[in-house]
Amino acid sequence: MTATLVSTVAGRPGHARARGRVLSPWRILAVATAVVLALRSVHPIFDIDLYWHIPLGNQIIATHSVSHAGASFAYTFPHSHWVTTQWLSEVILATLYNLGGFGAISLMRVVLSVALMAFIGWQLLRGTRTIWSPIVFAITCYISSSYFQERPQLFSLFFVVWLAGIMRDELAGHRTKHWWWVLAITWLWANVHGLWVMVPSCYLVLAVGRLADRRSWRALARPVGIALASLVAASLTPVGPKLLLSPIGFAEATKQIQEWQPTNFHNGVSIALGVLVAAAVLAWVRGSRAVSHSEIIYVGAITAFALFSMRDVPPAGILLAPVVLRRLETTIPRPDRSGSRREHRLVTAATGLLLSFGFVATVAQVVRTPTLPASVPVNLAAQIAHSPGPHRVLDDYNASGAVIFWGGPHTQVAIDGRADRYGARYIADYSKLMLTTGDWEEQLANLNPNYALLDAQVPLVRELTQRGWMILGFEGKWVLLRAGSGT
C-alpha cells in the first residue's frame, strides 16, 4: 500500500536524491509556514453546518442506517428521499462530540490540520534538495488552510493528497502497481465526502491526455478502466448507486451559496493557486524538452476545476503541487545548499526552537480559545425548545444548524444547510422571502411557521412584526419571534 500512496524517491524523475544534511534556511521556510498555519487552525467553530452534522451522525449511530437520517429536521419537503453522502464523517463528528463535546471537535481540527501539513510535507519535501520543494510546500499548505475547519472536507483533503501523488506518478510514466488499492481507497473516500469524484475524474483526464499523446490503446484503456471501476466501488457504499448522481444535484442546488460562487482572485488563497499555475507555465517555457500533452491537459483541467468555485481551490492546489514541483525541479534546478557545518547547526537549532515555540503556542491558543463563537444563537434556539411545541421555525439559512441542535425534539426548520435536499429554486425563493420580494407573501402562507429565528436586519422581520408577531428576544444579530394568535 505504501508504494501506492506515493512513488519512491528513485522513481521520481528530476528529483535530486537527498544527501548529507537535510536542513537548510529554505527548509526553515517550510517549518515556519507550518507553525503559523497551525496557530491559524485554532479558532472558534466556524462551520455553521456542524450543528446538524452531529445530530445526523447520532441518528445514524442509533439506527445503523443512513436511509432516514435527518428526515425529522425540517417540516418542508416531508416526502424527500434525501440521503447523506458523507455519513462516515458525520459519525466521526458525532462520536467525538459524545466523548468530549465541542472541545474535542476543536482539538480534532487542530490535530488534523497539523497532520495534513505533515502529509503534504511527506509528499513534497521527501527525497528532494532544491529550493522549490519548501516553496511549493509553503504555498500548498497556505492554500489548504482555508479548509482548516471542522467539516467533512478536512477529512477529504487527506485523500486528495494521496491522489495527487498517484497522478504525479502516472504523468511521469510510473503506473500504480496495486491498482486495487485505488478502488479500495475510493470506496472509503466515498463514505467520507463527495470529493471522491476526483478519482474517476482525474483518471479520465489522464486518459484524454494519453489520447492526445497518441499512446497505445492499451495505455488508454487502463485509466479508463480504473475510472469506471472506481465508480462501481463508490456505488457499493451504504448510499448505493444514487451516490453517483449526487454531485450533479449538489452542483445545481448550490448556485445561491457564497462559497460555491465562481472563483475570483480577490483573496490570498486563489492568488497562491495562480502562482502555482504560473510556475508550471514558466517551467514549460523554460524547459528544453517538450512537455507531454498529458501534463498540460491535467494542469489545465485542474485549473478549470479550481475556477468553478472558491470551495474547489484547496483540493485543486494540492492536486497541482506535486506535478508543478516535479516540473520545476526538472527544468529549473536550483539546489538547496545547506552550507557549512556551523550553518547547519544554527539552522538545526533554529528549527528546533521554531517547532518548540509552535507546539507551546498552539497548545496555549487551544486552551484559551472559546469553542463556540458568539455569533451562534444558542440561547434563542434553546428558548424555542423550552416553549410548548410543535415548532415550525422560519429560520435564517445560517442559523439552521443552531435551531436543529438546540431547538429540541419538537422543532423543525423551513431550511437548513443540506442544499441538495432543497434545490436551487427553493433556496432562491427562500432568499426572496427574506427580502420580501417576489411572491413572498404566498410563500410565507404556504410555509405557515409559528416561530422565526432571523437576522434582525432582514426586511421580513419588520413585516412579521407588523402582522402581529411577537419579539421574544435578541442575541447578537439574531431575533426570535413567535406568531400572534391571529396570524
Short mmCIF file of C-alpha atoms in Angstrom, two decimals:
data_model
loop_
_atom_site.label_atom_id
_atom_site.label_comp_id
_atom_site.label_asym_id
_atom_site.label_seq_id
_atom_site.Cartn_x
_atom_site.Cartn_y
_atom_site.Cartn_z
CA MET A 1 0.00 0.00 0.00
CA THR A 2 2.91 2.35 0.71
CA ALA A 3 4.03 2.02 -2.89
CA THR A 4 0.55 3.01 -3.94
CA LEU A 5 0.37 6.15 -1.85
CA VAL A 6 3.46 7.79 -3.32
CA SER A 7 6.35 6.76 -5.50
CA THR A 8 9.78 6.02 -4.16
CA VAL A 9 12.47 8.63 -4.47
CA ALA A 10 14.20 6.65 -7.19
CA GLY A 11 11.01 6.60 -9.19
CA ARG A 12 10.64 10.37 -9.34
CA PRO A 13 12.49 11.69 -12.39
CA GLY A 14 14.03 15.11 -12.00
CA HIS A 15 14.31 14.91 -8.21
CA ALA A 16 17.76 15.20 -6.68
CA ARG A 17 18.47 12.49 -4.14
CA ALA A 18 18.87 13.87 -0.61
CA ARG A 19 22.45 13.58 0.56
CA GLY A 20 24.09 14.71 3.74
CA ARG A 21 22.36 17.41 5.68
CA VAL A 22 18.60 17.76 5.19
CA LEU A 23 18.07 21.11 6.88
CA SER A 24 18.68 24.49 5.27
CA PRO A 25 17.38 28.07 5.53
CA TRP A 26 14.83 27.22 2.85
CA ARG A 27 13.55 24.34 4.92
CA ILE A 28 13.01 26.78 7.78
CA LEU A 29 10.51 28.49 5.48
CA ALA A 30 8.53 25.25 5.36
CA VAL A 31 8.64 24.83 9.14
CA ALA A 32 7.69 28.48 9.78
CA THR A 33 4.75 28.20 7.40
CA ALA A 34 3.50 25.08 9.16
CA VAL A 35 3.80 26.74 12.58
CA VAL A 36 1.92 29.87 11.51
CA LEU A 37 -0.84 27.84 9.87
CA ALA A 38 -1.09 25.52 12.89
CA LEU A 39 -1.75 28.60 15.01
CA ARG A 40 -4.35 29.79 12.50
CA SER A 41 -6.14 26.46 12.80
CA VAL A 42 -7.00 27.33 16.41
CA HIS A 43 -10.22 29.32 16.39
CA PRO A 44 -13.84 29.04 17.48
CA ILE A 45 -16.02 26.74 15.44
CA PHE A 46 -16.63 28.31 12.03
CA ASP A 47 -18.80 25.75 10.31
CA ILE A 48 -22.49 26.55 10.71
CA ASP A 49 -23.37 23.09 9.40
CA LEU A 50 -21.56 21.25 12.19
CA TYR A 51 -24.63 21.65 14.40
CA TRP A 52 -26.72 19.46 12.11
CA HIS A 53 -23.87 17.12 11.15
CA ILE A 54 -23.65 15.98 14.78
CA PRO A 55 -27.33 15.04 15.32
CA LEU A 56 -27.34 13.45 11.87
CA GLY A 57 -24.37 11.31 12.88
CA ASN A 58 -26.07 10.36 16.13
CA GLN A 59 -29.17 9.24 14.26
CA ILE A 60 -27.02 7.03 12.03
CA ILE A 61 -25.29 5.57 15.09
CA ALA A 62 -28.66 4.89 16.78
CA THR A 63 -30.38 3.33 13.75
CA HIS A 64 -27.37 1.81 11.95
CA SER A 65 -28.85 3.21 8.76
CA VAL A 66 -28.41 6.26 6.53
CA SER A 67 -31.83 5.93 4.87
CA HIS A 68 -33.94 8.20 7.09
CA ALA A 69 -31.28 10.16 8.96
CA GLY A 70 -32.16 13.83 9.08
CA ALA A 71 -35.75 13.33 7.94
CA SER A 72 -37.10 14.95 11.14
CA PHE A 73 -35.02 18.13 10.89
CA ALA A 74 -37.32 20.04 8.52
CA TYR A 75 -41.07 20.27 8.05
CA THR A 76 -40.69 21.30 4.40
CA PHE A 77 -40.45 18.62 1.70
CA PRO A 78 -41.77 15.94 4.09
CA HIS A 79 -41.54 13.21 1.43
CA SER A 80 -37.97 13.97 0.46
CA HIS A 81 -35.75 10.93 -0.11
CA TRP A 82 -32.59 12.86 0.72
CA VAL A 83 -29.70 10.69 1.96
CA THR A 84 -26.42 11.98 3.34
CA THR A 85 -23.39 11.32 1.13
CA GLN A 86 -20.79 11.79 3.88
CA TRP A 87 -22.19 9.60 6.60
CA LEU A 88 -18.84 8.36 7.94
CA SER A 89 -17.60 11.90 8.58
CA GLU A 90 -20.82 12.69 10.42
CA VAL A 91 -20.49 9.56 12.55
CA ILE A 92 -16.93 10.57 13.45
CA LEU A 93 -18.01 14.11 14.37
CA ALA A 94 -20.92 12.80 16.46
CA THR A 95 -18.68 10.30 18.26
CA LEU A 96 -16.12 12.99 19.09
CA TYR A 97 -18.86 15.27 20.40
CA ASN A 98 -20.31 12.47 22.53
CA LEU A 99 -16.87 11.81 24.02
CA GLY A 100 -15.67 15.35 24.64
CA GLY A 101 -18.18 17.94 23.44
CA PHE A 102 -17.29 20.76 21.09
CA GLY A 103 -13.84 20.96 22.66
CA ALA A 104 -12.99 17.53 21.27
CA ILE A 105 -14.08 18.62 17.79
CA SER A 106 -12.00 21.80 18.02
CA LEU A 107 -8.99 19.76 19.08
CA MET A 108 -9.62 17.36 16.20
CA ARG A 109 -9.49 20.29 13.78
CA VAL A 110 -6.08 21.37 15.04
CA VAL A 111 -4.62 17.85 15.10
CA LEU A 112 -5.90 17.04 11.61
CA SER A 113 -4.65 20.37 10.24
CA VAL A 114 -1.14 19.65 11.52
CA ALA A 115 -1.31 16.05 10.29
CA LEU A 116 -2.44 17.22 6.87
CA MET A 117 0.52 19.59 6.57
CA ALA A 118 2.82 16.74 7.63
CA PHE A 119 1.32 14.53 4.91
CA ILE A 120 1.78 17.29 2.33
CA GLY A 121 5.37 17.69 3.53
CA TRP A 122 6.00 13.97 3.16
CA GLN A 123 4.69 14.26 -0.37
CA LEU A 124 6.66 17.34 -1.41
CA LEU A 125 9.79 17.51 0.78
CA ARG A 126 10.82 13.87 0.98
CA GLY A 127 13.85 12.97 -1.11
CA THR A 128 14.38 16.39 -2.67
CA ARG A 129 17.10 19.02 -2.19
CA THR A 130 16.02 22.02 -4.23
CA ILE A 131 14.69 25.37 -3.12
CA TRP A 132 11.44 24.63 -4.95
CA SER A 133 10.21 21.90 -2.58
CA PRO A 134 9.90 24.12 0.55
CA ILE A 135 8.46 26.96 -1.54
CA VAL A 136 5.80 24.77 -3.15
CA PHE A 137 5.11 23.18 0.24
CA ALA A 138 4.53 26.59 1.84
CA ILE A 139 2.19 27.68 -0.97
CA THR A 140 0.25 24.40 -0.89
CA CYS A 141 -0.23 24.47 2.89
CA TYR A 142 -1.41 28.07 2.70
CA ILE A 143 -3.96 27.15 0.01
CA SER A 144 -5.12 24.17 2.07
CA SER A 145 -5.50 26.25 5.24
CA SER A 146 -8.88 27.59 4.09
CA TYR A 147 -10.15 24.04 4.74
CA PHE A 148 -8.86 24.00 8.33
CA GLN A 149 -12.40 23.78 9.67
CA GLU A 150 -14.47 21.17 11.50
CA ARG A 151 -16.01 19.94 8.25
CA PRO A 152 -16.02 16.66 6.29
CA GLN A 153 -13.91 18.47 3.68
CA LEU A 154 -10.95 18.43 6.09
CA PHE A 155 -11.06 14.62 6.21
CA SER A 156 -11.32 14.61 2.43
CA LEU A 157 -8.09 16.55 1.89
CA PHE A 158 -6.03 13.59 3.13
CA PHE A 159 -7.41 11.56 0.23
CA VAL A 160 -6.67 14.44 -2.14
CA VAL A 161 -3.00 14.41 -1.07
CA TRP A 162 -2.90 10.68 -1.76
CA LEU A 163 -4.48 11.16 -5.19
CA ALA A 164 -2.05 13.98 -6.02
CA GLY A 165 0.87 11.58 -5.56
CA ILE A 166 -0.82 8.97 -7.73
CA MET A 167 -1.40 11.47 -10.54
CA ARG A 168 2.17 12.77 -10.38
CA ASP A 169 3.48 9.24 -10.80
CA GLU A 170 1.07 8.41 -13.61
CA LEU A 171 2.07 11.55 -15.51
CA ALA A 172 5.73 10.62 -15.01
CA GLY A 173 5.05 7.23 -16.60
CA HIS A 174 5.05 5.20 -13.39
CA ARG A 175 1.95 3.06 -13.09
CA THR A 176 0.24 2.43 -9.80
CA LYS A 177 1.31 -1.15 -9.13
CA HIS A 178 -1.54 -2.15 -6.87
CA TRP A 179 -4.45 -0.56 -8.70
CA TRP A 180 -6.97 -2.39 -6.49
CA TRP A 181 -5.87 -0.15 -3.64
CA VAL A 182 -7.10 2.78 -5.69
CA LEU A 183 -10.55 1.19 -5.72
CA ALA A 184 -10.46 0.37 -2.00
CA ILE A 185 -9.40 3.89 -1.04
CA THR A 186 -12.00 5.37 -3.40
CA TRP A 187 -14.68 3.30 -1.67
CA LEU A 188 -13.56 4.60 1.74
CA TRP A 189 -13.39 8.16 0.43
CA ALA A 190 -16.92 7.89 -0.98
CA ASN A 191 -18.19 7.24 2.55
CA VAL A 192 -16.37 10.32 3.88
CA HIS A 193 -17.05 13.12 1.41
CA GLY A 194 -18.23 13.92 -2.09
CA LEU A 195 -14.76 14.84 -3.38
CA TRP A 196 -14.24 11.14 -4.12
CA VAL A 197 -15.39 12.02 -7.65
CA MET A 198 -11.89 13.39 -8.22
CA VAL A 199 -10.60 9.82 -8.61
CA PRO A 200 -12.60 8.91 -11.75
CA SER A 201 -12.33 12.49 -12.97
CA CYS A 202 -8.52 12.55 -12.75
CA TYR A 203 -8.18 9.17 -14.41
CA LEU A 204 -10.45 10.25 -17.26
CA VAL A 205 -8.37 13.41 -17.69
CA LEU A 206 -5.29 11.17 -17.76
CA ALA A 207 -6.92 9.06 -20.48
CA VAL A 208 -7.66 12.16 -22.57
CA GLY A 209 -4.03 13.24 -22.18
CA ARG A 210 -2.72 9.88 -23.31
CA LEU A 211 -5.01 10.01 -26.29
CA ALA A 212 -3.54 13.42 -27.15
CA ASP A 213 -0.05 11.94 -26.72
CA ARG A 214 -1.03 9.24 -29.23
CA ARG A 215 -0.27 6.49 -26.81
CA SER A 216 -1.36 2.92 -27.45
CA TRP A 217 -4.95 1.87 -26.90
CA ARG A 218 -3.74 -0.34 -24.09
CA ALA A 219 -2.27 2.68 -22.29
CA LEU A 220 -5.58 4.49 -22.83
CA ALA A 221 -7.74 1.60 -21.65
CA ARG A 222 -6.06 1.33 -18.26
CA PRO A 223 -7.01 4.77 -16.84
CA VAL A 224 -10.49 4.46 -18.35
CA GLY A 225 -10.88 1.07 -16.69
CA ILE A 226 -9.75 2.38 -13.31
CA ALA A 227 -12.12 5.36 -13.64
CA LEU A 228 -15.09 3.11 -14.37
CA ALA A 229 -14.12 0.64 -11.65
CA SER A 230 -13.87 3.48 -9.11
CA LEU A 231 -17.44 4.47 -9.96
CA VAL A 232 -18.54 0.92 -9.25
CA ALA A 233 -16.63 0.95 -5.96
CA ALA A 234 -18.33 4.18 -4.89
CA SER A 235 -21.76 2.75 -5.70
CA LEU A 236 -21.15 -0.03 -3.15
CA THR A 237 -21.36 2.37 -0.19
CA PRO A 238 -24.45 2.39 2.07
CA VAL A 239 -25.88 5.20 -0.06
CA GLY A 240 -25.86 2.91 -3.08
CA PRO A 241 -25.81 3.82 -6.80
CA LYS A 242 -27.63 7.13 -6.19
CA LEU A 243 -24.29 8.41 -4.84
CA LEU A 244 -23.08 8.59 -8.44
CA LEU A 245 -25.71 11.21 -9.27
CA SER A 246 -25.33 13.27 -6.11
CA PRO A 247 -22.56 15.58 -7.46
CA ILE A 248 -24.89 16.72 -10.25
CA GLY A 249 -27.75 17.54 -7.90
CA PHE A 250 -25.47 19.22 -5.41
CA ALA A 251 -23.81 21.42 -8.03
CA GLU A 252 -27.24 22.53 -9.22
CA ALA A 253 -28.51 23.28 -5.72
CA THR A 254 -25.56 25.38 -4.54
CA LYS A 255 -25.78 28.22 -7.05
CA GLN A 256 -27.09 30.59 -4.36
CA ILE A 257 -24.40 29.75 -1.77
CA GLN A 258 -21.45 32.12 -1.50
CA GLU A 259 -18.65 29.56 -1.21
CA TRP A 260 -19.88 27.92 -4.41
CA GLN A 261 -19.65 31.12 -6.45
CA PRO A 262 -17.05 31.21 -9.27
CA THR A 263 -13.52 31.76 -8.07
CA ASN A 264 -12.18 35.30 -8.10
CA PHE A 265 -8.66 36.47 -7.42
CA HIS A 266 -9.50 38.92 -4.65
CA ASN A 267 -8.02 36.80 -1.87
CA GLY A 268 -4.68 35.25 -1.00
CA VAL A 269 -5.73 31.62 -1.45
CA SER A 270 -6.78 32.00 -5.09
CA ILE A 271 -3.74 34.20 -5.81
CA ALA A 272 -1.49 31.47 -4.38
CA LEU A 273 -3.13 28.96 -6.69
CA GLY A 274 -2.46 31.32 -9.58
CA VAL A 275 1.22 31.35 -8.57
CA LEU A 276 1.34 27.54 -8.80
CA VAL A 277 -0.22 27.57 -12.26
CA ALA A 278 2.11 30.36 -13.41
CA ALA A 279 5.10 28.38 -12.10
CA ALA A 280 4.05 25.38 -14.19
CA VAL A 281 3.72 27.50 -17.32
CA LEU A 282 7.11 29.15 -16.65
CA ALA A 283 8.75 25.75 -16.25
CA TRP A 284 7.19 24.57 -19.52
CA VAL A 285 8.52 27.62 -21.35
CA ARG A 286 12.00 27.39 -19.80
CA GLY A 287 12.38 23.66 -20.33
CA SER A 288 14.44 22.30 -23.21
CA ARG A 289 12.33 19.16 -23.58
CA ALA A 290 8.82 19.03 -24.95
CA VAL A 291 6.11 18.75 -22.31
CA SER A 292 3.64 15.92 -22.72
CA HIS A 293 0.08 16.72 -23.70
CA SER A 294 -1.00 14.65 -20.68
CA GLU A 295 0.65 17.09 -18.26
CA ILE A 296 -0.69 20.18 -20.00
CA ILE A 297 -4.22 18.76 -20.13
CA TYR A 298 -4.03 17.67 -16.49
CA VAL A 299 -2.89 21.09 -15.25
CA GLY A 300 -5.49 22.79 -17.46
CA ALA A 301 -8.30 20.54 -16.20
CA ILE A 302 -7.41 21.01 -12.52
CA THR A 303 -7.15 24.77 -13.03
CA ALA A 304 -10.60 24.80 -14.66
CA PHE A 305 -11.92 22.80 -11.71
CA ALA A 306 -10.47 25.42 -9.33
CA LEU A 307 -12.16 28.23 -11.24
CA PHE A 308 -15.56 26.59 -10.83
CA SER A 309 -15.87 27.77 -7.21
CA MET A 310 -13.78 29.05 -4.31
CA ARG A 311 -14.55 25.83 -2.47
CA ASP A 312 -12.59 23.90 -5.13
CA VAL A 313 -9.37 25.90 -4.80
CA PRO A 314 -7.75 23.93 -1.89
CA PRO A 315 -8.12 20.47 -3.46
CA ALA A 316 -7.01 21.87 -6.81
CA GLY A 317 -3.88 23.35 -5.23
CA ILE A 318 -2.98 20.01 -3.65
CA LEU A 319 -3.52 18.15 -6.92
CA LEU A 320 -1.32 20.59 -8.82
CA ALA A 321 1.55 20.86 -6.32
CA PRO A 322 3.48 17.60 -6.95
CA VAL A 323 3.25 18.00 -10.73
CA VAL A 324 4.38 21.63 -10.59
CA LEU A 325 7.23 20.76 -8.21
CA ARG A 326 8.47 17.93 -10.44
CA ARG A 327 8.42 20.20 -13.48
CA LEU A 328 10.30 23.00 -11.68
CA GLU A 329 12.97 20.64 -10.39
CA THR A 330 13.38 19.11 -13.82
CA THR A 331 13.59 22.28 -15.91
CA ILE A 332 14.79 24.99 -13.49
CA PRO A 333 17.01 23.14 -10.99
CA ARG A 334 18.02 25.24 -8.02
CA PRO A 335 19.97 23.14 -5.47
CA ASP A 336 19.23 23.82 -1.84
CA ARG A 337 22.69 24.06 -0.32
CA SER A 338 22.98 23.72 3.42
CA GLY A 339 26.33 25.49 3.67
CA SER A 340 28.96 24.81 6.32
CA ARG A 341 28.68 22.51 9.29
CA ARG A 342 28.35 25.57 11.54
CA GLU A 343 25.50 26.94 9.45
CA HIS A 344 23.80 23.56 9.55
CA ARG A 345 23.99 23.53 13.35
CA LEU A 346 22.49 27.01 13.53
CA VAL A 347 19.70 26.03 11.16
CA THR A 348 19.02 22.86 13.15
CA ALA A 349 18.86 24.83 16.40
CA ALA A 350 16.59 27.45 14.85
CA THR A 351 14.29 24.75 13.50
CA GLY A 352 14.09 23.08 16.90
CA LEU A 353 13.28 26.36 18.61
CA LEU A 354 10.65 27.16 15.99
CA LEU A 355 8.96 23.78 16.41
CA SER A 356 9.05 24.07 20.20
CA PHE A 357 7.57 27.55 20.05
CA GLY A 358 4.90 26.36 17.62
CA PHE A 359 3.90 23.48 19.89
CA VAL A 360 3.72 25.59 23.05
CA ALA A 361 1.94 28.48 21.34
CA THR A 362 -0.59 26.18 19.71
CA VAL A 363 -1.39 24.41 22.99
CA ALA A 364 -1.75 27.76 24.75
CA GLN A 365 -4.01 29.02 21.99
CA VAL A 366 -6.19 25.91 22.22
CA VAL A 367 -6.59 26.36 25.99
CA ARG A 368 -7.72 29.97 25.84
CA THR A 369 -9.80 29.96 22.64
CA PRO A 370 -13.57 29.51 23.14
CA THR A 371 -15.07 26.65 21.18
CA LEU A 372 -18.36 28.32 20.25
CA PRO A 373 -18.38 31.78 18.66
CA ALA A 374 -20.69 34.48 19.99
CA SER A 375 -22.41 34.61 16.60
CA VAL A 376 -24.28 31.32 17.20
CA PRO A 377 -27.82 31.93 18.60
CA VAL A 378 -27.60 29.19 21.21
CA ASN A 379 -29.87 30.85 23.76
CA LEU A 380 -32.60 31.76 21.29
CA ALA A 381 -32.65 28.22 19.90
CA ALA A 382 -32.85 26.83 23.45
CA GLN A 383 -35.70 29.25 24.17
CA ILE A 384 -37.66 27.59 21.36
CA ALA A 385 -37.02 24.18 22.94
CA HIS A 386 -38.50 25.37 26.25
CA SER A 387 -41.70 26.61 24.61
CA PRO A 388 -44.73 24.39 24.02
CA GLY A 389 -44.41 22.54 20.70
CA PRO A 390 -44.51 21.65 17.93
CA HIS A 391 -42.37 24.42 16.47
CA ARG A 392 -42.27 25.21 12.75
CA VAL A 393 -39.39 27.63 12.55
CA LEU A 394 -38.86 30.09 9.75
CA ASP A 395 -35.09 30.22 10.09
CA ASP A 396 -32.17 32.01 8.55
CA TYR A 397 -30.06 29.63 6.44
CA ASN A 398 -27.01 30.37 8.61
CA ALA A 399 -28.92 29.79 11.87
CA SER A 400 -30.49 26.50 10.83
CA GLY A 401 -27.84 24.29 12.45
CA ALA A 402 -28.27 26.01 15.80
CA VAL A 403 -32.06 25.57 15.67
CA ILE A 404 -31.69 21.87 14.84
CA PHE A 405 -29.10 21.27 17.57
CA TRP A 406 -30.55 23.30 20.45
CA GLY A 407 -34.18 23.68 19.39
CA GLY A 408 -35.36 20.42 20.96
CA PRO A 409 -37.07 17.31 19.57
CA HIS A 410 -40.32 19.12 18.70
CA THR A 411 -38.65 21.72 16.50
CA GLN A 412 -38.39 21.62 12.72
CA VAL A 413 -36.92 24.17 10.35
CA ALA A 414 -38.01 25.51 6.98
CA ILE A 415 -34.50 25.29 5.54
CA ASP A 416 -31.05 24.09 6.58
CA GLY A 417 -27.58 23.55 5.17
CA ARG A 418 -28.49 20.47 3.13
CA ALA A 419 -28.70 22.46 -0.08
CA ASP A 420 -29.09 19.36 -2.26
CA ARG A 421 -32.24 18.45 -0.32
CA TYR A 422 -33.98 21.74 -1.12
CA GLY A 423 -32.71 22.58 -4.58
CA ALA A 424 -31.66 25.86 -6.18
CA ARG A 425 -35.21 27.06 -6.90
CA TYR A 426 -36.42 26.72 -3.31
CA ILE A 427 -33.27 28.37 -1.95
CA ALA A 428 -33.68 31.28 -4.37
CA ASP A 429 -37.36 31.70 -3.44
CA TYR A 430 -36.46 31.50 0.25
CA SER A 431 -33.94 34.31 -0.23
CA LYS A 432 -36.67 36.41 -1.82
CA LEU A 433 -38.88 35.70 1.17
CA MET A 434 -36.21 37.10 3.48
CA LEU A 435 -36.03 40.23 1.32
CA THR A 436 -39.83 40.42 0.89
CA THR A 437 -39.56 40.38 -2.90
CA GLY A 438 -41.38 38.30 -5.47
CA ASP A 439 -44.27 36.13 -4.25
CA TRP A 440 -43.03 36.22 -0.68
CA GLU A 441 -46.47 36.55 0.91
CA GLU A 442 -47.73 33.44 -0.81
CA GLN A 443 -44.62 31.53 0.22
CA LEU A 444 -45.00 32.70 3.83
CA ALA A 445 -48.59 31.49 3.86
CA ASN A 446 -47.57 28.12 2.40
CA LEU A 447 -44.82 27.64 4.95
CA ASN A 448 -47.15 28.61 7.82
CA PRO A 449 -44.45 28.92 10.52
CA ASN A 450 -45.23 29.66 14.15
CA TYR A 451 -41.70 30.76 15.11
CA ALA A 452 -38.98 32.67 13.30
CA LEU A 453 -35.28 32.96 14.08
CA LEU A 454 -33.83 35.51 11.68
CA ASP A 455 -31.19 38.13 11.16
CA ALA A 456 -32.76 41.20 12.75
CA GLN A 457 -31.80 43.32 9.74
CA VAL A 458 -33.70 41.39 7.05
CA PRO A 459 -36.85 43.16 5.76
CA LEU A 460 -39.03 40.18 6.66
CA VAL A 461 -38.64 40.91 10.39
CA ARG A 462 -40.38 44.27 10.04
CA GLU A 463 -43.21 42.70 8.01
CA LEU A 464 -43.73 39.97 10.61
CA THR A 465 -43.90 42.42 13.50
CA GLN A 466 -46.44 44.49 11.58
CA ARG A 467 -48.53 41.33 11.22
CA GLY A 468 -48.65 40.80 14.97
CA TRP A 469 -45.63 38.57 15.51
CA MET A 470 -44.14 38.97 19.00
CA ILE A 471 -40.40 39.52 19.53
CA LEU A 472 -39.20 37.07 22.20
CA GLY A 473 -35.59 38.12 22.38
CA PHE A 474 -32.35 39.15 20.73
CA GLU A 475 -28.94 37.50 20.67
CA GLY A 476 -26.20 39.21 18.73
CA LYS A 477 -27.59 39.97 15.30
CA TRP A 478 -30.39 37.42 15.68
CA VAL A 479 -34.02 37.91 16.73
CA LEU A 480 -36.57 35.31 17.81
CA LEU A 481 -40.25 35.88 17.01
CA ARG A 482 -43.47 33.98 17.65
CA ALA A 483 -46.59 34.19 15.56
CA GLY A 484 -49.52 36.04 17.15
CA SER A 485 -52.76 34.23 17.90
CA GLY A 486 -54.47 35.87 14.96
CA THR A 487 -51.70 35.13 12.47
#
